[in-house]
Amino acid sequence: MTEATGTQPPAASRHLCICADDFGMSAGINSAVFDLAEHGKISATSGMVRRSAWQDGAGTLRRFDASRLDVGLHLDLTRPAVADGAEPGLAGLIARTCMRTVDAQALRADIRDQLDRFEDAMGCPPAFVDGHRHVHQLPVVRELLVEEIVRRYPMPRPWLRCTAAAAPGAAAGGIKAGIIHALGGASLRALARQHGIPVSRGLLGVYDFSGSAADYRRRLSAWITASRSGDVLMCHPSAGLLPSDPHGAARLREYAVLRELEFPVSTLFGEVDIAPLSHLLRMDESAFVQAAE
């Protein structure tokens, strides 16, 4: 769909946003994102503006048609102390935000700086904001993020990724998905809605990064089959290994399997196509967002 003409996405019973996370973390991740976006296998990517491959990759990313690819900010609050080194643990940030002992002024400055860097590189605001390791929903972080979005952006505002499990059973992501959402997903949704910020419906793609390519293929099929319009299916593809990345092998598997996708996908519950979530929101946010409450 193009914003200029108002053309609707291709006819299908459901439209899913498939988002490749971690753009900018490495050249291999960037390469996978470019390839998958070019061939219509993903409809969004979220960038890490403080990572080593962001600046080089952003120039190429700007050339993609915004009507086919949402580009957002992957808010990054657990950066390694040295370039491409191991990331610090998430537990400390969770503890400081939940106890509200985190330095709010420094956190506000970090959020603003990352949004500035995104705008400088892309020449426009982000289509959405989510969080590396889902940090965008943590206490204090979510309040400051929503405050900054309201301050910077008129309507329509960038959408935020909801972490509520989008599907029952095996496709839901199990205990890990429940823990992720419990860290602040419901509070983020409520806060966003209070301030007129759209949110996605639910999250697919949660797993422990284990298994073979065949295992990921089965998971991907289950996620797509269970999806609803407005859901986001996150993925983490890469065309190359980064030595410090504990999920490097899983990224290679995901990339190989995602390249096999052909949309629309026929399921027992009708056809599923992909589309940027921002365009679905412009069509009719209430059609799927209200149903998520």
CSV table of C-alpha atoms in Angstrom, one decimal:
chain,number,residue,atom,x,y,z
A,1,MET,CA,0.0,0.0,0.0
A,2,THR,CA,1.2,3.5,-0.7
A,3,GLU,CA,0.3,6.4,1.5
A,4,ALA,CA,-0.1,8.7,-1.5
A,5,THR,CA,-2.8,6.7,-3.3
A,6,GLY,CA,-4.5,5.0,-0.3
A,7,THR,CA,-4.3,1.7,-2.2
A,8,GLN,CA,-5.2,-1.2,0.1
A,9,PRO,CA,-2.8,-4.1,0.8
A,10,PRO,CA,-3.3,-7.2,-1.4
A,11,ALA,CA,-6.5,-9.1,-0.6
A,12,ALA,CA,-6.0,-11.7,2.2
A,13,SER,CA,-7.9,-12.7,5.3
A,14,ARG,CA,-5.1,-11.5,7.6
A,15,HIS,CA,-2.1,-9.2,7.4
A,16,LEU,CA,1.0,-9.9,9.5
A,17,CYS,CA,3.9,-7.6,10.2
A,18,ILE,CA,7.2,-9.6,10.1
A,19,CYS,CA,9.9,-7.5,11.8
A,20,ALA,CA,13.7,-8.2,11.6
A,21,ASP,CA,15.2,-6.9,14.8
A,22,ASP,CA,18.8,-5.7,15.5
A,23,PHE,CA,19.6,-3.9,12.2
A,24,GLY,CA,22.9,-2.1,12.7
A,25,MET,CA,24.4,-4.7,15.1
A,26,SER,CA,26.5,-6.2,12.3
A,27,ALA,CA,27.1,-6.2,8.6
A,28,GLY,CA,25.7,-9.7,8.4
A,29,ILE,CA,22.4,-8.7,10.0
A,30,ASN,CA,22.2,-5.7,7.7
A,31,SER,CA,22.8,-7.9,4.6
A,32,ALA,CA,20.1,-10.3,5.6
A,33,VAL,CA,17.6,-7.5,6.2
A,34,PHE,CA,18.3,-6.0,2.8
A,35,ASP,CA,17.8,-9.3,1.1
A,36,LEU,CA,14.7,-10.2,2.9
A,37,ALA,CA,13.1,-6.8,2.4
A,38,GLU,CA,14.0,-6.7,-1.2
A,39,HIS,CA,12.3,-10.1,-1.8
A,40,GLY,CA,9.2,-9.3,0.3
A,41,LYS,CA,9.9,-11.7,3.2
A,42,ILE,CA,9.7,-9.0,5.9
A,43,SER,CA,7.7,-5.9,6.3
A,44,ALA,CA,9.6,-4.1,9.1
A,45,THR,CA,13.0,-3.8,10.6
A,46,SER,CA,14.2,-2.0,13.8
A,47,GLY,CA,17.6,-0.4,14.0
A,48,MET,CA,20.2,0.0,16.7
A,49,VAL,CA,21.6,3.4,16.1
A,50,ARG,CA,24.5,3.1,18.5
A,51,ARG,CA,25.9,-0.1,17.0
A,52,SER,CA,28.8,-0.4,14.6
A,53,ALA,CA,27.0,-1.2,11.4
A,54,TRP,CA,24.1,1.3,11.7
A,55,GLN,CA,25.6,4.3,10.0
A,56,ASP,CA,26.8,2.3,6.9
A,57,GLY,CA,23.5,0.4,6.7
A,58,ALA,CA,21.2,3.3,7.1
A,59,GLY,CA,22.0,4.9,3.8
A,60,THR,CA,21.0,1.7,2.0
A,61,LEU,CA,17.9,1.3,4.2
A,62,ARG,CA,16.7,4.8,3.2
A,63,ARG,CA,16.3,3.6,-0.4
A,64,PHE,CA,13.6,1.1,0.5
A,65,ASP,CA,10.0,1.9,-0.3
A,66,ALA,CA,8.3,3.0,3.0
A,67,SER,CA,5.0,1.6,1.7
A,68,ARG,CA,6.5,-1.8,1.9
A,69,LEU,CA,8.9,-1.6,4.9
A,70,ASP,CA,8.4,0.1,8.2
A,71,VAL,CA,11.8,1.2,9.7
A,72,GLY,CA,11.8,1.7,13.4
A,73,LEU,CA,14.1,2.4,16.4
A,74,HIS,CA,15.2,-0.7,18.4
A,75,LEU,CA,15.8,1.1,21.7
A,76,ASP,CA,19.1,-0.2,22.9
A,77,LEU,CA,19.9,0.2,26.7
A,78,THR,CA,22.2,-2.8,27.2
A,79,ARG,CA,25.0,-1.9,24.8
A,80,PRO,CA,28.4,-3.5,25.2
A,81,ALA,CA,31.1,-1.3,26.8
A,82,VAL,CA,33.3,-1.8,23.8
A,83,ALA,CA,32.4,-2.0,20.1
A,84,ASP,CA,31.0,-5.4,19.2
A,85,GLY,CA,31.8,-6.8,22.7
A,86,ALA,CA,29.6,-9.0,24.9
A,87,GLU,CA,26.4,-7.2,26.1
A,88,PRO,CA,26.0,-6.6,29.8
A,89,GLY,CA,23.3,-8.6,31.6
A,90,LEU,CA,19.7,-7.4,31.5
A,91,ALA,CA,19.0,-8.2,35.1
A,92,GLY,CA,20.7,-5.1,36.5
A,93,LEU,CA,18.6,-2.8,34.3
A,94,ILE,CA,15.4,-4.6,35.2
A,95,ALA,CA,16.2,-4.3,38.9
A,96,ARG,CA,17.1,-0.6,38.7
A,97,THR,CA,14.0,0.3,36.7
A,98,CYS,CA,11.6,-1.8,38.8
A,99,MET,CA,13.0,-0.3,42.0
A,100,ARG,CA,13.0,3.1,40.3
A,101,THR,CA,16.6,3.7,41.2
A,102,VAL,CA,17.8,4.2,37.6
A,103,ASP,CA,19.1,7.6,36.7
A,104,ALA,CA,16.0,9.0,34.9
A,105,GLN,CA,17.8,12.1,33.6
A,106,ALA,CA,20.5,10.0,31.9
A,107,LEU,CA,17.9,7.6,30.6
A,108,ARG,CA,15.9,10.5,29.1
A,109,ALA,CA,19.0,11.8,27.4
A,110,ASP,CA,19.8,8.4,26.0
A,111,ILE,CA,16.3,8.0,24.6
A,112,ARG,CA,16.4,11.4,23.0
A,113,ASP,CA,19.9,10.8,21.6
A,114,GLN,CA,18.8,7.5,20.0
A,115,LEU,CA,15.8,9.2,18.4
A,116,ASP,CA,18.0,12.0,17.2
A,117,ARG,CA,20.5,9.6,15.6
A,118,PHE,CA,17.7,7.7,13.9
A,119,GLU,CA,16.2,10.9,12.4
A,120,ASP,CA,19.6,12.2,11.3
A,121,ALA,CA,20.4,8.9,9.5
A,122,MET,CA,17.0,8.2,8.0
A,123,GLY,CA,15.7,11.8,7.4
A,124,CYS,CA,12.4,11.0,9.0
A,125,PRO,CA,10.9,9.9,12.3
A,126,PRO,CA,10.8,6.1,13.1
A,127,ALA,CA,7.7,4.3,11.9
A,128,PHE,CA,7.7,2.6,15.3
A,129,VAL,CA,9.7,2.0,18.4
A,130,ASP,CA,10.4,-1.3,20.1
A,131,GLY,CA,13.2,-2.4,22.4
A,132,HIS,CA,16.3,-4.6,22.2
A,133,ARG,CA,15.5,-7.3,24.8
A,134,HIS,CA,12.1,-5.6,25.2
A,135,VAL,CA,13.5,-2.8,27.3
A,136,HIS,CA,11.0,-0.3,25.9
A,137,GLN,CA,8.3,-1.6,28.3
A,138,LEU,CA,10.3,-1.5,31.6
A,139,PRO,CA,9.1,0.9,34.3
A,140,VAL,CA,10.6,4.4,34.0
A,141,VAL,CA,11.7,3.5,30.5
A,142,ARG,CA,8.2,3.3,29.2
A,143,GLU,CA,7.1,6.6,30.9
A,144,LEU,CA,10.1,8.5,29.5
A,145,LEU,CA,9.7,6.9,26.0
A,146,VAL,CA,6.0,7.8,25.8
A,147,GLU,CA,6.7,11.3,27.1
A,148,GLU,CA,9.3,11.8,24.4
A,149,ILE,CA,7.2,10.4,21.6
A,150,VAL,CA,4.3,12.8,22.6
A,151,ARG,CA,6.8,15.7,22.8
A,152,ARG,CA,8.4,15.1,19.4
A,153,TYR,CA,5.8,13.7,17.1
A,154,PRO,CA,2.3,14.9,16.1
A,155,MET,CA,-0.4,12.5,14.9
A,156,PRO,CA,0.0,9.9,13.6
A,157,ARG,CA,2.6,8.9,16.1
A,158,PRO,CA,5.1,6.0,15.7
A,159,TRP,CA,3.5,2.7,16.9
A,160,LEU,CA,4.9,0.7,19.8
A,161,ARG,CA,5.4,-3.0,19.9
A,162,CYS,CA,3.1,-4.9,22.3
A,163,THR,CA,4.6,-8.0,24.0
A,164,ALA,CA,1.4,-9.8,24.8
A,165,ALA,CA,1.5,-13.4,23.4
A,166,ALA,CA,-0.4,-13.3,20.1
A,167,ALA,CA,-1.4,-17.0,20.0
A,168,PRO,CA,-2.4,-19.8,22.4
A,169,GLY,CA,-0.7,-23.2,22.7
A,170,ALA,CA,2.7,-24.0,21.2
A,171,ALA,CA,2.8,-20.9,19.1
A,172,ALA,CA,2.5,-18.6,22.1
A,173,GLY,CA,6.1,-18.8,23.2
A,174,GLY,CA,5.6,-20.6,26.5
A,175,ILE,CA,7.0,-19.4,29.8
A,176,LYS,CA,9.5,-17.1,28.1
A,177,ALA,CA,6.8,-15.1,26.4
A,178,GLY,CA,4.9,-14.8,29.7
A,179,ILE,CA,7.9,-13.5,31.5
A,180,ILE,CA,8.6,-10.9,28.7
A,181,HIS,CA,5.1,-9.6,28.9
A,182,ALA,CA,5.1,-9.5,32.7
A,183,LEU,CA,8.0,-7.1,32.7
A,184,GLY,CA,5.7,-4.3,31.6
A,185,GLY,CA,3.7,-5.1,28.5
A,186,ALA,CA,0.2,-4.4,29.9
A,187,SER,CA,1.4,-1.1,31.5
A,188,LEU,CA,3.0,0.1,28.3
A,189,ARG,CA,-0.1,-0.6,26.3
A,190,ALA,CA,-2.3,1.3,28.7
A,191,LEU,CA,0.1,4.2,28.9
A,192,ALA,CA,0.4,4.4,25.1
A,193,ARG,CA,-3.4,4.3,24.6
A,194,GLN,CA,-3.8,7.2,27.1
A,195,HIS,CA,-1.5,9.3,25.0
A,196,GLY,CA,-2.8,8.4,21.5
A,197,ILE,CA,0.1,6.2,20.6
A,198,PRO,CA,-0.9,3.1,18.5
A,199,VAL,CA,0.3,-0.3,19.6
A,200,SER,CA,0.6,-3.6,17.8
A,201,ARG,CA,-1.9,-6.4,18.7
A,202,GLY,CA,0.4,-9.2,19.9
A,203,LEU,CA,3.8,-10.7,19.6
A,204,LEU,CA,4.9,-13.9,17.8
A,205,GLY,CA,8.4,-15.3,17.3
A,206,VAL,CA,9.4,-15.9,21.0
A,207,TYR,CA,11.5,-19.0,21.5
A,208,ASP,CA,14.8,-20.0,23.1
A,209,PHE,CA,16.9,-19.8,19.9
A,210,SER,CA,17.5,-23.5,20.0
A,211,GLY,CA,16.9,-26.3,17.5
A,212,SER,CA,17.6,-26.9,13.8
A,213,ALA,CA,16.5,-25.2,10.7
A,214,ALA,CA,13.6,-27.7,10.5
A,215,ASP,CA,12.6,-26.8,14.0
A,216,TYR,CA,12.5,-23.1,13.1
A,217,ARG,CA,10.6,-23.8,10.0
A,218,ARG,CA,7.9,-25.6,12.0
A,219,ARG,CA,7.8,-22.7,14.5
A,220,LEU,CA,7.5,-20.2,11.8
A,221,SER,CA,4.6,-22.1,10.1
A,222,ALA,CA,2.8,-22.3,13.5
A,223,TRP,CA,3.3,-18.6,14.1
A,224,ILE,CA,2.0,-17.6,10.7
A,225,THR,CA,-1.0,-19.9,11.0
A,226,ALA,CA,-1.9,-18.5,14.4
A,227,SER,CA,-1.4,-14.9,13.5
A,228,ARG,CA,-4.1,-12.2,13.5
A,229,SER,CA,-4.1,-8.9,11.6
A,230,GLY,CA,-2.1,-6.5,13.6
A,231,ASP,CA,0.3,-9.0,15.2
A,232,VAL,CA,4.1,-8.6,14.9
A,233,LEU,CA,6.3,-11.6,14.3
A,234,MET,CA,9.8,-10.7,15.4
A,235,CYS,CA,12.8,-12.5,13.8
A,236,HIS,CA,16.6,-12.1,14.1
A,237,PRO,CA,18.2,-13.1,10.8
A,238,SER,CA,21.8,-12.7,9.8
A,239,ALA,CA,23.9,-13.6,6.8
A,240,GLY,CA,27.1,-13.8,8.9
A,241,LEU,CA,28.4,-14.6,12.4
A,242,LEU,CA,29.4,-12.1,15.0
A,243,PRO,CA,31.8,-13.7,17.4
A,244,SER,CA,30.4,-12.0,20.5
A,245,ASP,CA,26.8,-13.0,19.6
A,246,PRO,CA,25.4,-15.9,21.6
A,247,HIS,CA,22.6,-16.4,19.1
A,248,GLY,CA,24.7,-16.3,16.0
A,249,ALA,CA,23.9,-19.8,14.8
A,250,ALA,CA,20.2,-19.3,15.3
A,251,ARG,CA,20.4,-16.1,13.2
A,252,LEU,CA,21.8,-18.0,10.3
A,253,ARG,CA,19.1,-20.6,10.6
A,254,GLU,CA,16.4,-18.0,10.7
A,255,TYR,CA,17.7,-16.2,7.6
A,256,ALA,CA,17.8,-19.5,5.6
A,257,VAL,CA,14.3,-20.4,6.5
A,258,LEU,CA,12.8,-16.9,6.0
A,259,ARG,CA,14.3,-16.7,2.5
A,260,GLU,CA,12.1,-19.7,1.7
A,261,LEU,CA,8.8,-17.9,2.5
A,262,GLU,CA,6.4,-17.1,-0.2
A,263,PHE,CA,3.5,-14.8,0.5
A,264,PRO,CA,0.5,-14.9,0.7
A,265,VAL,CA,0.7,-18.1,2.8
A,266,SER,CA,-2.3,-20.4,2.7
A,267,THR,CA,-3.4,-21.7,6.2
A,268,LEU,CA,-6.3,-23.6,7.6
A,269,PHE,CA,-7.7,-20.3,8.6
A,270,GLY,CA,-7.3,-18.4,5.3
A,271,GLU,CA,-4.5,-16.6,3.6
A,272,VAL,CA,-1.9,-14.6,5.4
A,273,ASP,CA,0.0,-11.8,3.7
A,274,ILE,CA,2.5,-9.4,5.1
A,275,ALA,CA,2.2,-5.6,5.3
A,276,PRO,CA,3.9,-2.8,7.3
A,277,LEU,CA,1.9,-2.3,10.5
A,278,SER,CA,1.8,1.5,10.0
A,279,HIS,CA,-0.3,1.1,6.9
A,280,LEU,CA,-2.7,-1.3,8.6
A,281,LEU,CA,-3.1,1.2,11.5
A,282,ARG,CA,-3.9,4.0,9.0
A,283,MET,CA,-6.6,1.9,7.5
A,284,ASP,CA,-8.3,1.0,10.7
A,285,GLU,CA,-6.5,0.7,14.0
A,286,SER,CA,-9.7,-0.3,15.9
A,287,ALA,CA,-10.1,-3.4,13.7
A,288,PHE,CA,-7.4,-5.2,15.6
A,289,VAL,CA,-6.1,-3.0,18.4
A,290,GLN,CA,-9.5,-2.9,20.3
A,291,ALA,CA,-9.7,-6.7,20.0
A,292,ALA,CA,-6.5,-7.0,21.9
A,293,GLU,CA,-7.8,-5.6,25.1
